Short mmCIF file of C-alpha atoms in Angstrom, two decimals:
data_model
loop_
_atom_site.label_atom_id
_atom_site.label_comp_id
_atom_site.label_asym_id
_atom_site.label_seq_id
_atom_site.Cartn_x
_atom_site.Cartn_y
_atom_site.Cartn_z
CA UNK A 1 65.04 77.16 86.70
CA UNK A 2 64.39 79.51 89.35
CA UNK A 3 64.31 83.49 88.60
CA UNK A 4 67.38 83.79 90.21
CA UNK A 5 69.29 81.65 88.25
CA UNK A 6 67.63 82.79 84.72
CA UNK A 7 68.78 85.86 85.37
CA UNK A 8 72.79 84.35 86.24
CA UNK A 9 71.89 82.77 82.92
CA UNK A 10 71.18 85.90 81.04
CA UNK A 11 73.65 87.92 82.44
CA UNK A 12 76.41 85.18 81.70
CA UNK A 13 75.36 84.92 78.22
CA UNK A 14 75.25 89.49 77.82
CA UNK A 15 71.63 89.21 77.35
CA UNK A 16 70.96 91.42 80.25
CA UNK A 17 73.51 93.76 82.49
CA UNK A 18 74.23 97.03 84.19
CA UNK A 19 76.97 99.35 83.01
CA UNK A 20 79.33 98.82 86.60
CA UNK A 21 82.04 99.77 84.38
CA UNK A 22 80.30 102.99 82.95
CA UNK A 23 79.26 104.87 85.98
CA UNK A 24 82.84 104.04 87.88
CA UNK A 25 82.91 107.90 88.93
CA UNK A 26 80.03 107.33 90.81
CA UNK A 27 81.59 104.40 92.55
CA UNK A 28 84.74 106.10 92.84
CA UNK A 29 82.88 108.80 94.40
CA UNK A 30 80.93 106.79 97.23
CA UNK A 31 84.29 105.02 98.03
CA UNK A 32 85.70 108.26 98.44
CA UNK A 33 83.36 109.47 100.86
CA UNK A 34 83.20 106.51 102.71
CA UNK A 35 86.61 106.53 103.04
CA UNK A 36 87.15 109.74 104.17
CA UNK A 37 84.56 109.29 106.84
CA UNK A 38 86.15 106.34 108.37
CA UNK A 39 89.83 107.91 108.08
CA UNK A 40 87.84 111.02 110.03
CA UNK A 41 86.57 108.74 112.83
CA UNK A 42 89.41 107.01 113.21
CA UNK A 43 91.46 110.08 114.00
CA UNK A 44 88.72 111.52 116.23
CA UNK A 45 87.81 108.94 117.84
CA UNK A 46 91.08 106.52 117.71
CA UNK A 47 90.66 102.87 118.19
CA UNK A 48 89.49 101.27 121.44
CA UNK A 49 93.04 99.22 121.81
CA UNK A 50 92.04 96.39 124.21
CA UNK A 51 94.37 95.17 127.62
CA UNK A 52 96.50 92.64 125.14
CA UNK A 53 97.85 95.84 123.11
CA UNK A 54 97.90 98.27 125.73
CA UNK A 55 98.47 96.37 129.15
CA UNK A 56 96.15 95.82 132.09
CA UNK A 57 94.34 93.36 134.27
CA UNK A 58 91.31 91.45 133.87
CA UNK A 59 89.53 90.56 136.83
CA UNK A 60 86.92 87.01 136.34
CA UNK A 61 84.28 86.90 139.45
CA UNK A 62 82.73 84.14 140.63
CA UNK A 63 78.71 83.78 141.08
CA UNK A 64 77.36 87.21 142.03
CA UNK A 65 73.94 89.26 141.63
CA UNK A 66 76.08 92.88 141.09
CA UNK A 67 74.83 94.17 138.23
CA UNK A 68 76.70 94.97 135.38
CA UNK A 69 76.40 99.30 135.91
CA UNK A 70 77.06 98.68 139.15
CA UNK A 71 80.13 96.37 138.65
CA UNK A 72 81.64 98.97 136.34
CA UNK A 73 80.81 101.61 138.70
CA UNK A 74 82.81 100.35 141.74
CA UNK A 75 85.72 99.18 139.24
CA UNK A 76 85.69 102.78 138.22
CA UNK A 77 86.29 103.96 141.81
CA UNK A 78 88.69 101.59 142.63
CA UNK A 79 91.28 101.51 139.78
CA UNK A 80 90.51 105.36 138.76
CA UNK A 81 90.91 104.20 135.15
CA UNK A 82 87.71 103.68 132.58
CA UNK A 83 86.41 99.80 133.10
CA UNK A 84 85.12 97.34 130.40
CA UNK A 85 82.65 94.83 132.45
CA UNK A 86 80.77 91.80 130.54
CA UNK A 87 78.38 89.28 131.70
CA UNK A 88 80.11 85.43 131.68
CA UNK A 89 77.11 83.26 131.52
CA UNK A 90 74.36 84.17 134.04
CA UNK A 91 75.87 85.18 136.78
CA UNK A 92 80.08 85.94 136.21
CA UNK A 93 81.18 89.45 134.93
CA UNK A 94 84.26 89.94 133.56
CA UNK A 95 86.53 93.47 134.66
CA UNK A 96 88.67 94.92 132.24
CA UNK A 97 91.01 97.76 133.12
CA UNK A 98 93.73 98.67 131.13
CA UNK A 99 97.10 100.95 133.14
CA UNK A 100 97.61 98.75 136.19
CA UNK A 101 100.38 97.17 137.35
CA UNK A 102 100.84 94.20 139.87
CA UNK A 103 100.25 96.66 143.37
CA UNK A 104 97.43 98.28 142.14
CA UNK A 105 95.91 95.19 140.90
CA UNK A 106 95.73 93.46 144.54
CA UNK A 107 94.38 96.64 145.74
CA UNK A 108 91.73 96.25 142.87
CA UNK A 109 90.76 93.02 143.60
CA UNK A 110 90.36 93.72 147.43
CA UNK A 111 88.21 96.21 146.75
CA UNK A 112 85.99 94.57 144.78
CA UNK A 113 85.89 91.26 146.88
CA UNK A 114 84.73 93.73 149.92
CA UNK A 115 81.74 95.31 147.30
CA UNK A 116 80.47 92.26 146.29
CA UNK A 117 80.77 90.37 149.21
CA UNK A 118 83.06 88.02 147.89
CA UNK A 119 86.39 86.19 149.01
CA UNK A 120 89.41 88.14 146.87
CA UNK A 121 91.05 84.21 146.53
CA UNK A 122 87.68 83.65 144.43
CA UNK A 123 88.14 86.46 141.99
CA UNK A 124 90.82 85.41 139.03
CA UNK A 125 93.11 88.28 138.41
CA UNK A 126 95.22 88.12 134.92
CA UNK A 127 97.79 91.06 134.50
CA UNK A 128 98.49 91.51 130.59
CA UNK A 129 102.21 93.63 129.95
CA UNK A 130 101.63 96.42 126.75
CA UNK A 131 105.13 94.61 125.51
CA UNK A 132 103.19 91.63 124.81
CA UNK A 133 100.48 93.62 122.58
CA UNK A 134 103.44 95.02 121.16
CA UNK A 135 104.81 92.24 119.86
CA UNK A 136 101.34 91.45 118.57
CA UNK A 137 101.07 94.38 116.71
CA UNK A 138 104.31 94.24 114.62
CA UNK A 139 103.37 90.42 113.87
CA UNK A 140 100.29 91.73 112.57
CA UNK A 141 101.95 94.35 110.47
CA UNK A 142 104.58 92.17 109.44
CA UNK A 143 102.24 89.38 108.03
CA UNK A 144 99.65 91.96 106.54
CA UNK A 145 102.74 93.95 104.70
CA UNK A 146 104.27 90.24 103.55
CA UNK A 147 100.46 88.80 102.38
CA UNK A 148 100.35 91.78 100.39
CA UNK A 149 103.45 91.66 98.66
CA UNK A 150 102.96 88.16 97.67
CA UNK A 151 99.26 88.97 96.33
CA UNK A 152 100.82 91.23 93.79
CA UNK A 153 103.39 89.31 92.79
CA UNK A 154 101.16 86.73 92.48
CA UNK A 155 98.63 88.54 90.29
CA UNK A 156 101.03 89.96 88.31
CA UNK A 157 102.54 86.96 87.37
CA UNK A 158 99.26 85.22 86.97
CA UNK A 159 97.44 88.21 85.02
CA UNK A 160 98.84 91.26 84.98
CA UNK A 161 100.69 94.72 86.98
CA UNK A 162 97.28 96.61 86.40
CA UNK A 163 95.19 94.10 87.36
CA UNK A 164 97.47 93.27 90.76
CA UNK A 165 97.25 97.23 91.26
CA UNK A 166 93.75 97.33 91.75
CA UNK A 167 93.46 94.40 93.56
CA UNK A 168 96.10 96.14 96.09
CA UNK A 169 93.63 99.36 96.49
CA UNK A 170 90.61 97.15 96.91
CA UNK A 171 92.54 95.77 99.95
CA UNK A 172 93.73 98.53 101.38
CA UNK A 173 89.81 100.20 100.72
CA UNK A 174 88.57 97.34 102.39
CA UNK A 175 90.52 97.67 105.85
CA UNK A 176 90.55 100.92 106.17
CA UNK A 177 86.86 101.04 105.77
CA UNK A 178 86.99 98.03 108.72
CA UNK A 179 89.26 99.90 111.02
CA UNK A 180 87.17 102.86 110.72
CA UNK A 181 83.45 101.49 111.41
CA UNK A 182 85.39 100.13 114.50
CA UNK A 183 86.69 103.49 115.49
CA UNK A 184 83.10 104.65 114.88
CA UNK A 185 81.18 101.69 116.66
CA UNK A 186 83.95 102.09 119.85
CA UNK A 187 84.23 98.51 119.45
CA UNK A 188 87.68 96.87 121.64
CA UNK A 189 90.44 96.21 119.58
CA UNK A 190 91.93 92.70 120.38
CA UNK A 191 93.83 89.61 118.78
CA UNK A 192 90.40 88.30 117.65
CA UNK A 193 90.39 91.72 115.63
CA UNK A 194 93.45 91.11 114.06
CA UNK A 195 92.52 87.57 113.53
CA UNK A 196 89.39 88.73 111.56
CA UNK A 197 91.32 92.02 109.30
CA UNK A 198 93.44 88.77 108.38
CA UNK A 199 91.10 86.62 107.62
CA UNK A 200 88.85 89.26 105.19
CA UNK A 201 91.90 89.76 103.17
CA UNK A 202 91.41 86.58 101.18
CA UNK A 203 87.19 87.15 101.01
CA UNK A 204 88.33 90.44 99.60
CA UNK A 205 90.35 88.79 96.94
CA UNK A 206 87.81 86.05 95.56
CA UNK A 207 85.56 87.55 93.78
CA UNK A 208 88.07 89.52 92.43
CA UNK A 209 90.41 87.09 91.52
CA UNK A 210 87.04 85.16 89.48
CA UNK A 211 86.61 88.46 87.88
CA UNK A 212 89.79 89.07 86.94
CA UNK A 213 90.17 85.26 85.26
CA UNK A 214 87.25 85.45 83.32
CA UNK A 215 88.12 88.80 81.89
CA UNK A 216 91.33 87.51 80.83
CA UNK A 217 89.86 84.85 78.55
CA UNK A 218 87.37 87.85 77.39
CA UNK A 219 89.95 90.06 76.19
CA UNK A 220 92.30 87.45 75.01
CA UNK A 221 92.80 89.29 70.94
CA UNK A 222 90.71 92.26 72.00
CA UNK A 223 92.43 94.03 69.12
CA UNK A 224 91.72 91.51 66.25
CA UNK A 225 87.70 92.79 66.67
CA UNK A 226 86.00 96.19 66.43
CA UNK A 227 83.10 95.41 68.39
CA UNK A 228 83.34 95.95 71.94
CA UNK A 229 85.98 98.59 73.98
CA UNK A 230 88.51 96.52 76.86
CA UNK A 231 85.52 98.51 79.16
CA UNK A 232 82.60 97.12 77.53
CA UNK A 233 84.24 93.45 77.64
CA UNK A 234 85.36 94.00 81.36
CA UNK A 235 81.89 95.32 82.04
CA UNK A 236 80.44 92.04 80.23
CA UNK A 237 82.96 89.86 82.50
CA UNK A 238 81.90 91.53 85.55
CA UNK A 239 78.07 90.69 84.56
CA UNK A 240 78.94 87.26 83.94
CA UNK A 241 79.83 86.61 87.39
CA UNK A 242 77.50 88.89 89.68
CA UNK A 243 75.01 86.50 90.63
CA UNK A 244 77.98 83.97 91.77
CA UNK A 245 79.43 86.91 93.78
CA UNK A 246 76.50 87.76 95.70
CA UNK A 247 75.41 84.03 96.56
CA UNK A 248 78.74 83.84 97.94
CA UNK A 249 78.85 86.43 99.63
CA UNK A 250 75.43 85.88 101.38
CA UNK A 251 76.21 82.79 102.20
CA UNK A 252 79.62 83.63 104.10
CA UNK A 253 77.15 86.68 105.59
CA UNK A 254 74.90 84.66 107.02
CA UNK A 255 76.88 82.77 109.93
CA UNK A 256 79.08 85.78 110.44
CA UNK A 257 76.00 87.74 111.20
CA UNK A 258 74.66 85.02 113.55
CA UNK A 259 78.20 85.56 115.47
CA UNK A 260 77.56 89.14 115.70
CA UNK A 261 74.16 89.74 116.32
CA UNK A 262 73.23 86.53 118.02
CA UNK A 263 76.29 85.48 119.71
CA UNK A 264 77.69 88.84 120.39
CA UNK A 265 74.36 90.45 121.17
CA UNK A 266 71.88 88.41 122.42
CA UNK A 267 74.35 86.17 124.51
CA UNK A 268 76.61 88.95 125.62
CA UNK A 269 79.92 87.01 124.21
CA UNK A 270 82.60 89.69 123.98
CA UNK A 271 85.32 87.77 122.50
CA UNK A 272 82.82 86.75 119.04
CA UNK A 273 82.35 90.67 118.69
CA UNK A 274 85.58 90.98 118.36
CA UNK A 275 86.34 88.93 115.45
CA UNK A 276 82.76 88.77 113.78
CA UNK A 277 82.49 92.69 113.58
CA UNK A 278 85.63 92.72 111.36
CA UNK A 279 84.65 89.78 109.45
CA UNK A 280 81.22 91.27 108.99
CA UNK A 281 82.21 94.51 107.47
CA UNK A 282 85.28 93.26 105.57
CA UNK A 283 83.01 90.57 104.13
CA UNK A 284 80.96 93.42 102.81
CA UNK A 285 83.24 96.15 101.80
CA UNK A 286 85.12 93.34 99.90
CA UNK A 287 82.07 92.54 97.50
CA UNK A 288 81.04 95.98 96.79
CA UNK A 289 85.29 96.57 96.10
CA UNK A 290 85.76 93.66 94.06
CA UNK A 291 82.50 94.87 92.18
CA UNK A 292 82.81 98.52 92.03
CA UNK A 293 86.17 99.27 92.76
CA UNK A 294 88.42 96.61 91.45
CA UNK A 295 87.40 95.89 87.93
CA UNK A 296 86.76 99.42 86.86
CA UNK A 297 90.04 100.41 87.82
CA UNK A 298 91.30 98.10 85.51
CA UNK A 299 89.30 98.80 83.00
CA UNK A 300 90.90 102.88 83.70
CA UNK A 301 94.10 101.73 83.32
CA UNK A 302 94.13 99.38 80.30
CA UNK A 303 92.38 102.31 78.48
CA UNK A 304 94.69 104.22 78.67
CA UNK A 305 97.32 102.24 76.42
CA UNK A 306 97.40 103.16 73.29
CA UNK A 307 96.51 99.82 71.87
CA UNK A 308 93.44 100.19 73.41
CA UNK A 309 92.96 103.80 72.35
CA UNK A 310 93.12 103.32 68.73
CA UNK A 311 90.76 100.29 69.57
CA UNK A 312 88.15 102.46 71.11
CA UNK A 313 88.60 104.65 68.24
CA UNK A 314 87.99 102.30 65.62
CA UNK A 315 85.05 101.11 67.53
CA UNK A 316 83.75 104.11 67.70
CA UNK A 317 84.05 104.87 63.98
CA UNK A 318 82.61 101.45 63.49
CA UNK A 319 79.75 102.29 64.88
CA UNK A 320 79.08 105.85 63.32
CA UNK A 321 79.70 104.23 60.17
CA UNK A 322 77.17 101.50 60.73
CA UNK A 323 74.36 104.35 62.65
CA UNK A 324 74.83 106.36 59.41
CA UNK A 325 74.45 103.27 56.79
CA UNK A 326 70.71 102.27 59.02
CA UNK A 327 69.88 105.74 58.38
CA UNK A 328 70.58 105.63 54.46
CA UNK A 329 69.13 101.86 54.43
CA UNK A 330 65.88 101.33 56.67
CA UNK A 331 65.95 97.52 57.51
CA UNK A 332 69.93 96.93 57.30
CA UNK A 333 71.15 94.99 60.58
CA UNK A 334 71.69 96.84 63.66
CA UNK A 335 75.62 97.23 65.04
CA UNK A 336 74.53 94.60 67.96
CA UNK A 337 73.80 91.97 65.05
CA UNK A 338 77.06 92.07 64.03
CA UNK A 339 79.67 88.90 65.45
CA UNK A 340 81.64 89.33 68.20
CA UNK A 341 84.58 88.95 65.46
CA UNK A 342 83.93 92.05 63.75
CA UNK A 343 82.79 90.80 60.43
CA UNK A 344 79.13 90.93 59.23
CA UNK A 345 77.79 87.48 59.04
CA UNK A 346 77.27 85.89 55.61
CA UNK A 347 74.08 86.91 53.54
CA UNK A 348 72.76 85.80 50.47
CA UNK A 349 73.72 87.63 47.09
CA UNK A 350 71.93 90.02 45.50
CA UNK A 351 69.51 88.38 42.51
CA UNK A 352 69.22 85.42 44.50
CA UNK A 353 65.39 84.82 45.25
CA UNK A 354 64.67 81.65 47.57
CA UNK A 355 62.90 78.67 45.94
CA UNK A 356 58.86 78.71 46.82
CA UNK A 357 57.38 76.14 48.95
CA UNK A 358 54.48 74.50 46.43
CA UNK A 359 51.14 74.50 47.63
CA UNK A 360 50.53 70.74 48.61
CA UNK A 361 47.43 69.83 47.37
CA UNK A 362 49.18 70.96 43.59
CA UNK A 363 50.21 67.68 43.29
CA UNK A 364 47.90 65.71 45.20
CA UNK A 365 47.21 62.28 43.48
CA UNK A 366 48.75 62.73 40.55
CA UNK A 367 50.67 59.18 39.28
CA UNK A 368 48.03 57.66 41.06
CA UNK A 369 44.83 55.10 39.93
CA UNK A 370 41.69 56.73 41.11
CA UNK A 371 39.87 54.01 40.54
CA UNK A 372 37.33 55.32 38.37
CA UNK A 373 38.97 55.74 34.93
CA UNK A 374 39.51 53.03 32.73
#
């Protein structure tokens, strides 16, 4: 077995583990502030809304040696308005400019058919309407607000109302940590975005959902023991499943980082920034949520029935009891020996002394001939 997977094995079985549950106000904490810096750069800053959400016209060239600087440059001067230029292939750019109408799009294109020596027929003009992104948006809204709904009706039929709760503000932590890194990075805000925020919201919910499942089973007659806290068995539960989590989520990193570093980097293609960005980030805000966000939270709000009060509490005394007995009697069994049903195991009563093993060569050939006797 590789060291990897002997430590999945250890950490399934509670050998091993790190208190996730424990420090959760030092998660909380880092959430916090990495909330509140992308809820700061998105209203600084504001989102880079692309032509399909706030109308414009994109202008395809054909073959040309204009740089891409220069390009932008003379787009600048001839619209008047801020241009977006990419590189198609080797030797097509692509002219985005968002506030122009039909007029002022012909005028456009003339201009820049007479700068880079081009005929204007050559040069594809699209003109995009800002009631079209519109009607994008709302859809967008519509089927984010009516995917959420269903996810906590879903988990609270399935598990339970705290459990869909935090699920809900790991979701909503994830995106708005998305939509802020791109407010920060400046990146354009198109369909392909809105594909991707979409798309993360089920990435976001896997790990938690396996979480959630296994500590289900866990705590299934939590009360009937006096051994571990609903946080110490939710703790244990996440353990359990934190190697699967991150191979997962590697594994879905990997190609999504190809798309956005390779693809959108290296190749220049503008439309697989779009949606690999937001995949990226919501691939990776969803494990650390589902980790340190999600199951904690739960774990906050179970604790504070009072079922699982008094069950702390009687842990707790459990405990002292047994520290205080190992001080009296050096050598009793530690609290950690005890069964996970509460009950010391069986041991044998007092008087009893264990029968001794005989020394073999006691009884070596007797009831034998030795052959020399007659």
């Amino acid at each position: 077995m590789s060291r990897l997977g002997n430590i999945g094995a250890r950490l399934y079985r509670g050998e091993v583990g790190y208190d996730f549950v424990g420090k959760r106000m030092i998660w909380y904490g880092i959430s916090i502030l990495i909330t509140i810096t992308a809820i700061i750069g998105l209203g600084v800053r504001g989102l880079n809304m692309g032509i399909e959400f706030s109308g414009g016209a994109v202008f395809t060239t054909p073959k040309t040696s204009v740089s891409v600087s220069h390009a932008q440059e003379e787009a600048e001067k001839a619209s008047g308005h801020a241009a977006i230029v990419q590189k198609l292939g080797e030797d097509k750019l692509r002219i985005q400019i968002s506030e122009v109408d039909t007029a002022k799009a012909d005028q456009i294109r003339e201009k820049l058919a007479e700068d880079f020596k081009v005929s204007a027929e050559d040069i594809n003009a699209e003109l995009v309407g800002p009631s079209w992104g519109e009607q994008i948006a709302n859809k967008a809204w519509l089927g984010l607000g009516i995917f959420m709904a269903l996810v906590v009706v879903y988990l609270a039929l399935a598990f339970e109302w705290r459990m869909a709760m935090a699920a809900l503000v790991a979701l909503i932590h994830d995106l708005t940590i998305t939509v802020g890194i791109y407010a920060l990075v400046g990146f354009e805000v198109t369909p392909g975005t809105v594909i991707g925020l979409l798309t993360i919201l089920g990435y976001s919910l896997y790990d938690t959902v396996v979480v959630f499942d296994g500590l289900k089973e866990a705590s299934r007659g939590i009360t009937k023991q006096t051994r571990w806290t609903y946080s110490e068995i939710a703790n244990r539960s996440l353990n359990a499943t934190l190697v699967r989590s991150i191979n997962t989520t590697v594994v879905a990193l990997l190609p999504v980082a190809g798309l956005l570093f390779i693809g959108g980097g290296v190749l220049g293609g503008g439309m697989l920034n779009d949606i690999s960005l937001s995949l990226f980030v919501g691939l990776a805000a969803g494990a650390y949520s589902s980790i340190f966000i999600a199951t904690p939270l739960v774990a906050d709000l179970k604790e504070r029935e009072p079922e699982m009060k008094l069950l702390a509490k009687r842990v707790r005394s459990k405990r002292a009891s047994a520290a205080a007995k190992a001080e009296r009697e050096p050598g009793s069994p530690a609290q950690d020996d005890v069964p996970e049903d509460g009950e010391p195991e069986d041991e044998e009563p007092a008087g009893v002394v264990a029968q001794r093993a005989q020394p073999a060569s006691r009884n070596r050939g007797r009831g034998r001939p030795s052959g020399k006797r007659r």
